[in-house]
XYZ file of C-alpha atoms in Angstrom:
668
model
C -28.719 -12.930 -4.720
C -25.009 -12.720 -4.703
C -23.005 -15.769 -5.107
C -21.811 -16.737 -1.355
C -19.710 -19.642 -2.105
C -15.971 -19.793 -1.472
C -13.277 -20.398 -3.772
C -12.575 -23.814 -2.479
C -16.259 -24.904 -3.031
C -16.437 -23.794 -6.431
C -12.952 -25.327 -7.142
C -14.702 -28.655 -5.569
C -17.686 -28.277 -7.979
C -15.720 -27.382 -11.131
C -14.026 -30.866 -10.653
C -17.142 -32.716 -10.713
C -18.717 -30.525 -13.513
C -15.558 -31.053 -15.660
C -16.083 -34.717 -15.475
C -19.496 -34.849 -17.029
C -19.730 -36.275 -20.323
C -22.231 -37.298 -23.115
C -24.056 -40.462 -21.888
C -27.136 -41.997 -23.457
C -30.320 -41.473 -21.186
C -33.495 -43.472 -21.313
C -36.662 -43.127 -19.146
C -37.374 -46.139 -16.622
C -39.312 -48.061 -18.983
C -36.842 -47.751 -21.924
C -39.664 -46.200 -24.084
C -37.817 -42.772 -24.299
C -34.167 -42.249 -25.090
C -32.031 -39.317 -25.791
C -28.249 -38.269 -25.703
C -27.310 -34.974 -24.121
C -24.331 -33.339 -25.005
C -23.367 -33.175 -21.019
C -24.522 -35.239 -18.114
C -24.148 -34.684 -14.571
C -24.771 -36.340 -11.326
C -24.273 -33.687 -8.653
C -23.588 -34.630 -5.063
C -24.509 -31.618 -3.118
C -25.755 -28.196 -3.675
C -22.329 -26.582 -4.548
C -22.041 -28.976 -7.336
C -25.484 -28.550 -8.575
C -25.218 -25.044 -8.540
C -22.276 -24.908 -10.508
C -23.276 -27.516 -13.368
C -26.509 -25.167 -13.681
C -24.354 -21.989 -13.697
C -21.817 -23.318 -16.136
C -24.691 -24.676 -18.747
C -26.474 -21.399 -18.438
C -23.445 -19.453 -19.241
C -22.475 -21.734 -22.438
C -26.182 -21.246 -23.313
C -27.209 -24.682 -23.045
C -30.471 -25.969 -22.099
C -30.714 -27.661 -18.700
C -33.266 -30.476 -17.926
C -33.522 -32.259 -14.512
C -34.314 -36.041 -13.958
C -34.334 -38.399 -10.989
C -35.353 -41.580 -11.306
C -36.797 -41.070 -14.744
C -40.315 -42.169 -13.878
C -41.762 -40.653 -17.021
C -43.253 -42.017 -20.163
C -42.988 -38.660 -22.108
C -40.177 -36.236 -23.251
C -40.265 -34.036 -20.280
C -36.564 -35.319 -19.470
C -35.281 -34.860 -22.806
C -32.732 -32.452 -23.949
C -30.000 -32.249 -26.329
C -27.891 -30.193 -23.994
C -27.147 -30.807 -20.301
C -29.221 -33.531 -18.319
C -28.675 -33.211 -14.711
C -29.506 -36.360 -12.612
C -30.807 -35.289 -8.872
C -30.668 -38.795 -7.664
C -27.612 -38.434 -5.575
C -29.155 -35.387 -3.950
C -29.964 -37.646 -0.562
C -29.208 -37.956 2.847
C -27.297 -41.300 2.308
C -24.852 -39.157 0.190
C -24.315 -36.426 2.715
C -20.487 -37.261 3.190
C -20.072 -36.446 -0.111
C -21.104 -32.807 0.468
C -18.659 -30.089 0.021
C -21.188 -27.273 0.989
C -19.508 -26.852 4.615
C -16.812 -29.702 4.914
C -14.137 -27.048 3.546
C -14.853 -25.007 6.415
C -17.296 -22.587 5.188
C -20.320 -21.373 7.270
C -23.687 -23.287 7.083
C -24.788 -26.851 7.220
C -24.400 -29.928 5.148
C -27.171 -29.458 2.595
C -27.951 -33.312 2.480
C -29.069 -33.076 6.473
C -32.634 -33.689 7.219
C -34.091 -30.979 9.229
C -37.367 -31.294 11.232
C -39.161 -28.959 13.605
C -42.713 -29.149 15.168
C -44.843 -26.024 14.488
C -48.403 -25.090 15.123
C -50.741 -24.313 12.046
C -53.118 -21.577 11.723
C -55.764 -24.465 12.326
C -54.398 -25.067 15.700
C -52.986 -28.372 14.630
C -49.347 -29.492 15.469
C -47.449 -30.159 12.394
C -43.950 -31.514 11.461
C -41.865 -29.619 8.973
C -39.433 -31.825 7.433
C -36.716 -30.614 5.320
C -35.125 -33.242 2.862
C -32.870 -33.050 -0.390
C -34.918 -33.190 -3.469
C -33.286 -36.442 -4.802
C -34.507 -38.588 -1.773
C -36.940 -41.327 -2.790
C -40.650 -41.337 -1.743
C -40.289 -44.603 0.149
C -37.252 -43.431 2.362
C -38.994 -40.151 3.013
C -42.287 -42.099 3.904
C -40.336 -44.188 6.298
C -38.927 -41.245 7.745
C -41.936 -39.345 8.184
C -43.440 -42.482 9.965
C -40.407 -42.353 12.329
C -40.919 -38.911 13.265
C -44.784 -39.246 14.106
C -46.092 -37.410 10.898
C -46.977 -40.207 8.436
C -47.652 -39.288 4.913
C -51.418 -39.004 4.594
C -51.460 -40.035 0.873
C -48.695 -41.665 -1.153
C -47.977 -43.232 -4.535
C -47.527 -46.882 -4.610
C -43.928 -46.777 -5.910
C -41.048 -46.196 -3.238
C -38.172 -45.411 -5.605
C -39.646 -42.371 -7.361
C -37.598 -39.193 -6.392
C -39.508 -36.580 -4.603
C -38.160 -33.746 -6.914
C -40.086 -35.408 -9.853
C -43.070 -36.361 -7.689
C -43.454 -32.917 -6.451
C -42.773 -30.978 -9.735
C -45.220 -33.264 -11.954
C -48.181 -32.709 -9.317
C -48.069 -36.688 -8.523
C -50.951 -37.933 -6.419
C -51.698 -40.775 -4.233
C -55.148 -41.841 -3.366
C -57.749 -40.864 -0.714
C -61.329 -39.353 -1.189
C -60.481 -36.527 1.194
C -56.545 -36.153 0.603
C -54.654 -33.734 -1.491
C -51.881 -34.464 -3.803
C -48.387 -34.698 -2.703
C -47.794 -31.011 -3.695
C -50.145 -29.705 -1.390
C -47.916 -31.011 1.462
C -44.877 -28.779 0.421
C -44.372 -25.840 2.751
C -41.301 -24.631 1.132
C -38.567 -25.399 -1.520
C -35.290 -24.304 -2.859
C -34.822 -24.135 -6.638
C -31.419 -23.300 -8.395
C -31.949 -20.667 -11.000
C -29.899 -20.330 -14.329
C -27.062 -18.278 -12.751
C -26.629 -20.971 -9.752
C -28.378 -18.972 -7.344
C -30.650 -20.464 -4.895
C -34.211 -19.349 -4.517
C -35.978 -20.223 -1.537
C -39.952 -20.012 -1.650
C -41.814 -20.878 1.434
C -45.677 -20.532 2.245
C -45.081 -17.741 4.376
C -42.221 -15.664 2.552
C -41.569 -14.404 -0.786
C -37.684 -14.393 -1.949
C -36.366 -11.070 -3.151
C -37.185 -10.030 -6.645
C -40.593 -11.539 -6.764
C -42.659 -8.823 -4.514
C -44.021 -6.856 -7.596
C -45.841 -9.811 -9.281
C -48.932 -9.444 -7.254
C -48.841 -12.870 -5.484
C -48.998 -13.474 -1.838
C -46.295 -15.844 -0.533
C -49.191 -18.895 -0.604
C -49.994 -17.797 -4.015
C -46.570 -17.990 -5.302
C -46.035 -20.950 -3.614
C -49.060 -22.343 -5.407
C -47.285 -21.381 -8.726
C -43.974 -23.136 -7.839
C -45.171 -26.397 -6.311
C -45.876 -27.878 -9.474
C -43.726 -26.606 -12.083
C -42.292 -29.354 -14.256
C -38.845 -28.648 -14.019
C -39.355 -25.035 -15.913
C -38.466 -22.972 -12.905
C -35.181 -24.477 -12.252
C -33.523 -27.495 -10.688
C -35.361 -28.606 -7.211
C -32.697 -29.001 -4.787
C -34.548 -29.133 -1.376
C -38.019 -29.704 -0.272
C -39.615 -28.907 3.125
C -42.974 -30.829 3.679
C -45.465 -29.904 6.449
C -47.224 -32.873 7.570
C -49.858 -33.347 10.359
C -48.052 -34.793 13.807
C -51.070 -37.140 13.830
C -49.770 -40.914 13.772
C -52.362 -43.204 12.272
C -52.420 -46.933 11.013
C -54.373 -48.271 8.279
C -56.839 -51.050 7.908
C -56.400 -52.826 4.441
C -59.477 -54.579 2.783
C -59.514 -56.195 -0.503
C -62.476 -57.120 -2.489
C -62.871 -59.245 -5.632
C -66.157 -58.117 -7.106
C -68.127 -58.076 -10.378
C -67.508 -55.211 -12.587
C -71.207 -53.993 -12.452
C -70.893 -53.969 -8.666
C -68.516 -50.855 -9.020
C -69.171 -49.555 -12.551
C -72.925 -50.032 -13.219
C -74.169 -48.161 -16.196
C -77.657 -47.690 -14.773
C -76.728 -46.817 -11.329
C -73.632 -44.823 -10.522
C -74.252 -44.754 -6.838
C -72.663 -48.031 -6.434
C -69.077 -46.385 -7.002
C -70.385 -43.536 -4.715
C -71.026 -46.195 -1.870
C -67.522 -47.634 -2.368
C -65.914 -44.304 -2.013
C -67.892 -42.826 0.709
C -67.593 -46.082 2.679
C -63.701 -46.280 2.642
C -61.036 -43.408 3.293
C -59.009 -44.683 0.644
C -60.158 -46.771 -2.720
C -58.120 -47.911 -5.558
C -59.575 -49.923 -8.420
C -57.780 -52.498 -10.679
C -59.501 -53.778 -13.994
C -57.540 -56.543 -15.888
C -59.112 -56.561 -19.116
C -61.389 -59.529 -20.347
C -60.195 -61.617 -17.200
C -63.532 -63.826 -17.212
C -62.848 -66.201 -20.219
C -62.850 -70.099 -21.349
C -60.600 -71.942 -23.329
C -62.094 -73.092 -26.456
C -59.555 -75.334 -27.430
C -56.151 -73.364 -27.501
C -57.915 -69.963 -27.617
C -59.129 -67.814 -24.446
C -62.405 -66.450 -25.537
C -63.863 -63.524 -23.043
C -67.226 -63.472 -21.452
C -67.093 -59.645 -22.116
C -66.085 -56.578 -19.669
C -69.282 -56.521 -17.632
C -68.594 -60.062 -16.725
C -65.069 -59.349 -15.419
C -64.000 -59.029 -11.886
C -62.569 -55.865 -10.221
C -59.711 -55.993 -7.571
C -60.864 -53.056 -5.154
C -58.229 -52.256 -2.824
C -59.695 -50.347 0.406
C -57.683 -48.502 3.293
C -59.452 -46.825 6.375
C -57.344 -44.885 8.877
C -57.390 -46.336 12.411
C -55.895 -46.039 15.972
C -55.510 -49.831 16.207
C -52.217 -51.581 16.524
C -50.636 -53.270 13.553
C -51.880 -56.592 13.205
C -49.800 -58.235 10.302
C -46.820 -59.879 11.105
C -43.396 -59.514 9.239
C -44.106 -62.204 6.795
C -47.440 -60.659 5.724
C -45.762 -57.302 5.525
C -43.078 -58.599 3.033
C -45.696 -60.349 1.153
C -47.890 -57.022 0.846
C -45.059 -54.832 -0.034
C -44.352 -57.307 -2.764
C -48.133 -57.455 -3.883
C -47.045 -57.158 -7.700
C -43.966 -59.337 -7.240
C -45.118 -62.338 -9.150
C -46.501 -60.322 -11.994
C -43.540 -58.200 -12.234
C -41.642 -61.257 -12.489
C -43.647 -62.619 -15.118
C -44.597 -59.356 -16.856
C -41.174 -58.970 -18.681
C -42.153 -62.343 -20.498
C -45.939 -61.934 -20.937
C -45.354 -58.574 -22.969
C -43.434 -60.438 -25.867
C -45.947 -63.303 -25.858
C -48.958 -60.894 -26.116
C -47.347 -59.212 -29.238
C -46.908 -62.495 -30.759
C -50.024 -64.044 -29.902
C -52.661 -61.472 -29.071
C -55.073 -63.829 -28.388
C -53.572 -64.802 -24.990
C -54.664 -61.328 -23.339
C -57.790 -62.736 -21.378
C -55.744 -65.549 -19.976
C -52.929 -63.378 -19.048
C -55.359 -60.877 -17.492
C -56.962 -63.666 -15.496
C -53.522 -64.816 -14.599
C -52.568 -61.351 -13.099
C -56.020 -60.794 -11.315
C -55.827 -64.500 -9.737
C -52.393 -63.761 -8.715
C -53.468 -60.745 -6.902
C -56.150 -62.838 -5.187
C -54.308 -65.834 -4.371
C -51.757 -63.515 -2.799
C -53.997 -60.925 -0.977
C -57.473 -62.332 -0.487
C -57.411 -62.385 3.343
C -60.821 -63.110 5.088
C -60.259 -60.375 7.783
C -58.760 -56.922 7.288
C -55.252 -56.500 8.281
C -53.548 -53.100 10.126
C -50.552 -51.805 8.592
C -48.472 -48.869 8.944
C -49.072 -46.022 6.177
C -45.650 -46.685 4.247
C -46.430 -50.608 4.381
C -49.887 -50.022 3.097
C -49.229 -47.477 0.556
C -46.073 -48.708 -0.782
C -47.230 -51.690 -2.079
C -45.291 -51.866 -5.763
C -41.928 -52.276 -4.877
C -41.181 -54.257 -8.151
C -42.254 -53.957 -11.439
C -41.319 -54.692 -15.147
C -40.139 -52.174 -17.619
C -41.408 -51.810 -21.377
C -44.789 -50.951 -20.712
C -46.773 -47.684 -21.774
C -49.006 -45.784 -19.265
C -51.467 -42.778 -20.034
C -53.625 -41.020 -17.391
C -56.083 -38.474 -17.327
C -57.983 -36.437 -14.196
C -61.629 -36.394 -14.331
C -63.355 -33.684 -12.290
C -66.057 -34.932 -10.044
C -68.710 -32.169 -8.636
C -71.564 -33.942 -6.714
C -73.675 -37.123 -7.765
C -72.953 -36.248 -11.479
C -69.436 -36.949 -10.861
C -70.050 -40.576 -10.085
C -71.791 -40.981 -13.030
C -68.890 -39.079 -15.132
C -66.473 -41.896 -14.036
C -68.767 -44.617 -14.636
C -69.448 -43.222 -18.205
C -65.660 -42.811 -18.667
C -64.921 -46.445 -17.752
C -67.399 -47.517 -20.386
C -66.489 -45.131 -22.762
C -62.961 -46.830 -22.838
C -64.571 -50.409 -22.755
C -67.020 -49.861 -25.649
C -64.017 -48.458 -27.920
C -62.024 -51.492 -26.926
C -64.689 -53.744 -27.686
C -65.229 -52.063 -31.060
C -61.483 -53.208 -31.944
C -62.093 -56.856 -30.424
C -65.362 -57.159 -32.508
C -63.285 -56.706 -35.786
C -65.176 -53.964 -36.953
C -62.338 -51.478 -36.171
C -58.647 -51.519 -35.975
C -56.396 -54.899 -36.611
C -55.624 -55.463 -32.925
C -58.491 -57.369 -30.587
C -56.783 -56.275 -27.321
C -55.306 -52.614 -27.838
C -55.315 -52.065 -24.087
C -53.863 -55.297 -22.776
C -52.396 -54.679 -19.102
C -54.811 -53.040 -16.842
C -56.938 -49.854 -16.045
C -56.717 -48.254 -12.808
C -58.610 -45.732 -10.902
C -57.600 -43.584 -7.633
C -59.605 -40.632 -6.255
C -58.414 -37.401 -4.248
C -59.875 -34.100 -3.039
C -58.316 -31.513 -5.247
C -55.067 -29.054 -5.595
C -54.671 -25.494 -5.666
C -51.070 -25.676 -7.177
C -51.440 -23.768 -10.498
C -50.323 -26.344 -12.816
C -51.733 -29.257 -10.920
C -53.731 -31.812 -12.819
C -56.270 -31.916 -9.934
C -56.441 -28.143 -9.786
C -59.510 -26.402 -8.490
C -60.179 -23.078 -6.762
C -59.922 -22.938 -3.040
C -62.912 -23.815 -1.266
C -63.986 -25.919 -4.209
C -66.262 -29.091 -3.521
C -64.658 -30.937 -6.494
C -62.979 -34.219 -5.814
C -60.524 -35.557 -8.794
C -60.471 -39.203 -10.207
C -56.974 -40.187 -11.802
C -57.738 -42.750 -14.145
C -54.972 -44.604 -16.291
C -54.397 -47.507 -18.547
C -51.513 -49.556 -19.296
C -50.303 -51.726 -22.202
C -47.087 -53.638 -22.820
C -44.852 -52.114 -25.459
C -43.128 -54.940 -27.172
C -42.921 -55.284 -31.020
C -46.103 -53.910 -32.733
C -47.949 -53.273 -29.409
C -46.581 -49.714 -29.076
C -47.878 -49.069 -32.716
C -51.245 -50.410 -31.776
C -51.535 -48.587 -28.725
C -50.570 -45.251 -30.442
C -53.427 -46.350 -33.146
C -55.772 -46.724 -30.531
C -55.173 -43.713 -28.361
C -55.228 -41.759 -31.780
C -58.827 -43.148 -32.703
C -60.067 -43.005 -28.891
C -59.183 -39.328 -28.268
C -60.633 -38.155 -31.674
C -63.659 -36.144 -32.218
C -65.383 -38.689 -34.115
C -65.444 -41.102 -31.008
C -66.110 -38.337 -28.352
C -62.599 -36.937 -27.692
C -61.699 -39.783 -25.219
C -61.089 -38.970 -21.887
C -60.625 -35.374 -23.033
C -64.100 -35.409 -22.771
C -64.270 -34.689 -19.365
C -62.272 -31.676 -19.253
C -59.533 -32.793 -16.958
C -55.728 -32.605 -17.370
C -53.559 -35.532 -17.967
C -50.916 -36.690 -15.596
C -47.605 -34.850 -16.584
C -45.581 -37.992 -16.095
C -47.443 -40.078 -18.442
C -47.484 -41.071 -22.315
C -49.173 -37.763 -23.482
C -47.741 -37.884 -27.097
C -49.847 -40.610 -28.051
C -53.082 -38.221 -27.795
C -53.990 -36.274 -30.751
C -54.101 -32.440 -30.165
C -52.714 -32.760 -26.451
C -50.619 -29.658 -26.792
C -53.593 -27.475 -28.045
C -56.063 -29.090 -25.571
C -53.746 -28.711 -22.367
C -52.923 -24.992 -23.444
C -56.789 -23.976 -23.911
C -57.267 -25.362 -20.270
C -54.332 -23.425 -18.871
C -54.916 -20.383 -20.774
C -58.640 -19.934 -19.962
C -59.351 -16.729 -18.273
C -61.544 -16.582 -15.123
C -62.763 -13.258 -15.805
C -60.458 -10.203 -15.539
C -57.958 -12.337 -13.529
C -54.963 -13.723 -15.208
C -55.291 -16.985 -16.582
C -53.450 -20.041 -14.832
C -50.662 -20.189 -17.479
C -50.279 -16.322 -17.498
C -49.639 -16.722 -13.675
C -46.982 -19.402 -14.124
C -45.249 -17.819 -17.234
C -44.946 -14.459 -15.201
C -42.755 -16.262 -12.484
C -41.192 -18.336 -14.901
C -39.912 -15.474 -16.812
C -38.687 -13.588 -13.607
C -36.768 -16.608 -12.986
C -35.655 -17.728 -16.591
C -36.797 -15.339 -19.373
C -38.590 -16.996 -22.103
C -37.536 -20.288 -20.584
C -34.158 -20.079 -22.156
C -32.374 -22.447 -19.905
C -35.025 -24.949 -18.459
C -38.068 -24.860 -20.952
C -37.459 -27.716 -23.524
C -39.615 -28.391 -26.793
C -42.065 -30.667 -24.935
C -42.860 -28.006 -22.339
C -43.087 -25.369 -25.076
C -45.860 -27.507 -26.772
C -48.025 -26.915 -23.634
C -46.999 -23.382 -22.950
C -47.607 -22.143 -26.629
C -50.198 -24.693 -27.814
C -48.131 -25.852 -30.672
C -47.957 -29.830 -31.540
C -44.459 -31.074 -30.763
C -43.397 -34.556 -32.124
C -43.289 -37.628 -29.914
C -41.863 -41.134 -30.685
C -41.969 -43.936 -28.183
C -39.496 -47.018 -28.704
C -41.115 -50.156 -27.650
C -38.855 -53.247 -26.740
C -38.129 -55.411 -29.770
C -40.241 -58.059 -31.045
C -39.242 -61.572 -30.084
C -39.467 -64.845 -32.055
C -41.399 -67.854 -30.853
C -41.601 -71.325 -32.544
C -44.442 -72.183 -34.655
C -47.318 -74.051 -32.917
C -47.321 -77.700 -34.126
C -50.186 -79.117 -36.114
C -50.675 -81.469 -33.128
C -49.996 -79.636 -30.012
C -48.152 -81.484 -27.273
C -50.346 -82.974 -24.696
C -50.249 -85.411 -21.669
C -52.512 -86.328 -18.826
C -52.096 -86.675 -15.123
C -54.287 -87.491 -12.155
C -56.440 -84.587 -10.648
C -55.741 -86.194 -7.444
C -52.231 -84.990 -7.545
C -53.656 -81.213 -7.738
C -53.672 -80.009 -4.010
C -56.777 -77.801 -4.777
C -59.378 -77.593 -7.173
C -59.762 -74.034 -6.348
C -56.233 -73.281 -4.915
C -55.542 -70.328 -2.657
C -52.248 -70.666 -3.886
C -50.110 -72.172 -6.746
C -48.436 -75.704 -6.548
C -44.680 -75.169 -6.328
C -41.775 -77.545 -7.494
C -38.136 -76.497 -8.001
C -38.529 -72.734 -8.108
C -41.381 -72.869 -10.395
C -44.983 -72.467 -9.887
C -48.193 -73.859 -11.476
C -51.421 -72.426 -11.271
C -54.842 -74.370 -12.230
C -58.062 -72.544 -13.255
C -60.500 -75.813 -14.063
C -63.501 -73.319 -14.296
C -61.821 -71.544 -17.433
C -60.010 -74.690 -18.684
C -56.448 -73.471 -18.246
C -53.206 -73.902 -16.374
C -50.187 -71.550 -16.023
C -46.820 -72.735 -15.501
C -44.291 -69.990 -14.236
C -40.988 -71.836 -15.309
C -37.545 -71.197 -14.072
C -36.828 -68.531 -16.588
C -39.775 -66.514 -15.074
C -41.939 -66.776 -18.245
C -45.615 -67.847 -18.072
C -46.747 -70.649 -20.277
C -50.219 -71.119 -20.992
C -52.036 -74.685 -21.157
C -55.543 -75.712 -21.877
C -56.688 -77.780 -19.371
C -59.540 -80.549 -19.668
C -60.927 -82.513 -16.889
C -62.340 -86.129 -17.417
C -64.750 -86.727 -14.289
C -64.979 -90.428 -15.560
C -61.125 -90.977 -15.093
C -60.354 -88.416 -12.874
C -57.730 -87.422 -15.213
C -56.405 -83.676 -16.277
C -55.285 -83.437 -19.841
C -52.706 -80.481 -20.280
C -52.182 -79.158 -23.960
C -49.807 -76.314 -24.452
C -51.643 -73.589 -25.907
C -48.765 -71.115 -26.578
C -45.135 -71.341 -27.621
C -42.155 -70.249 -25.255
C -38.988 -68.536 -25.701
C -37.020 -70.691 -23.458
C -38.709 -74.277 -23.650
C -39.717 -76.792 -26.320
C -43.389 -77.804 -26.046
C -42.294 -81.039 -24.666
C -40.147 -79.677 -21.990
C -43.143 -77.394 -20.858
C -44.834 -80.602 -20.169
C -41.689 -82.118 -18.633
C -41.913 -79.403 -16.032
C -45.844 -80.097 -15.447
C -44.809 -83.488 -14.713
C -42.563 -82.478 -11.746
C -45.907 -80.971 -9.900
C -47.402 -84.458 -10.360
C -44.683 -86.225 -8.673
C -42.855 -87.465 -11.608
C -39.237 -86.966 -12.831
C -38.885 -85.003 -16.198
C -38.783 -86.914 -19.226
């Protein structure tokens, strides 16, 4: 393809490129850091093309990044880091592609057309810059009458990374986001723009033996190895719908029953969309100042369920705001819980219970509520940094698939129990935040973690677990994964033969490069392997991956282990617990609810009571959660509060001063 830019465009782009500089970079959770030689934030296609062209001419590697929602080294490079986050419609006035009098449209403009698909259904083809965030695009598609049929929960992830990594939402009969892509534009090493669609093959690719649809399956999920994604065209059913939201808080064994996998099947077949959250060891009781768990099978699960409906929205603005901030309280407190867990691991059951009860207090409504798809799906608008996330796909075939997911859940639980018992490891709660399961249909994208051949009846479970990454917790997490995924312990979730989610912390899994390579390089008879297909296209664009393939990707492509270092947040210092813990008593009559549906509030703080467990939680003015042991004396009606863990911000008596405010007494 010839370079069709004018000299004015090139000069404008050169000015932006010349301003690039070495800038330390980190992923969004601050667990991966690197300093590239140059860093660029192109504002339009002309500038992006020039950034890539100049880097290639200087024989520098190029890696794209958007919001940096990745826990691994996919975005890492020592050469040129390109942030595509400014390639958005909101930045269209910075575009120089046609403002200098050249032909063509502003590359930041949104395009939209109504088409009829081969199945006779009406679709919207919506073209947007690749730096647009998922939340903005979901709202745009909603306004155009073609709501996204599946979405991830975080609105600020850039579409470029979401598509290129084969990311997913949820929905038993729904595909991944990549399957919704009709076309995309990639900037090649020399600055050319390569346009792929499901109906057309760009010049230079005709002899690869792939039809247009097959070629699109190769380029949809590309992990940035085929070029920098500049523009995406989605094809969405022009079929408006709303979602009926129902939350359930049920015993673990109502969903994951070792003896009866049909319980899980019943959930997934009853609802269109199901998400399952387990906050580890959330059933516990305080024994003096220590939370002692009853055991995982006594825990409660949060099961979030959506159904499509033509019913009108029933939630008012206040409820929508509350739902959109479903993790708000936990996000506020999470940054403070991690350091406490690092310093005092024993608090994990209580903090898991706090997390679960926060979700329940905010979201346990008696009747289902109808929301728009963006409002329902995009429930995680706030979150904290400094945690680690690892996710695997698990292929599901027939009834055996449900049994496999139940077995995978207990495979994780049983290994955690071995650590908790003290027989192995040196940390009682190696996974200390939550585990989360979502379910989709499958994908035909070549590198998709949910890949299945066309026409397959396979479904896919995406199962992840998360832990705080403060102080020694990162090393503990890595040590646990090293054990969990070892041959001695059944290969962990590698046992089920699925690929990991490309955006998660894969470096902590032993042998992950060889494992992924073996799956992608497996040959289905005489046909080329998935890896051979992908590399044939890559080498046509970027021979041997010289420009876009970094060391991290080469590990998968070649099956050779690469080094990977995670950087957790530093440990925090806490005061020593006193020999005689601070303790005060107040009347139970002052507490609004013995089993409250919401916390007590005073002066910007919150106080939660859990009389059954014998605990109270103060969310203080610093956003920190202070744990207190709670005793109720029925004879006197008194509540005895004892500080059960130290605070970074408040002294022990100061914590009790805050509690006093909720009982109508001034601070001491």
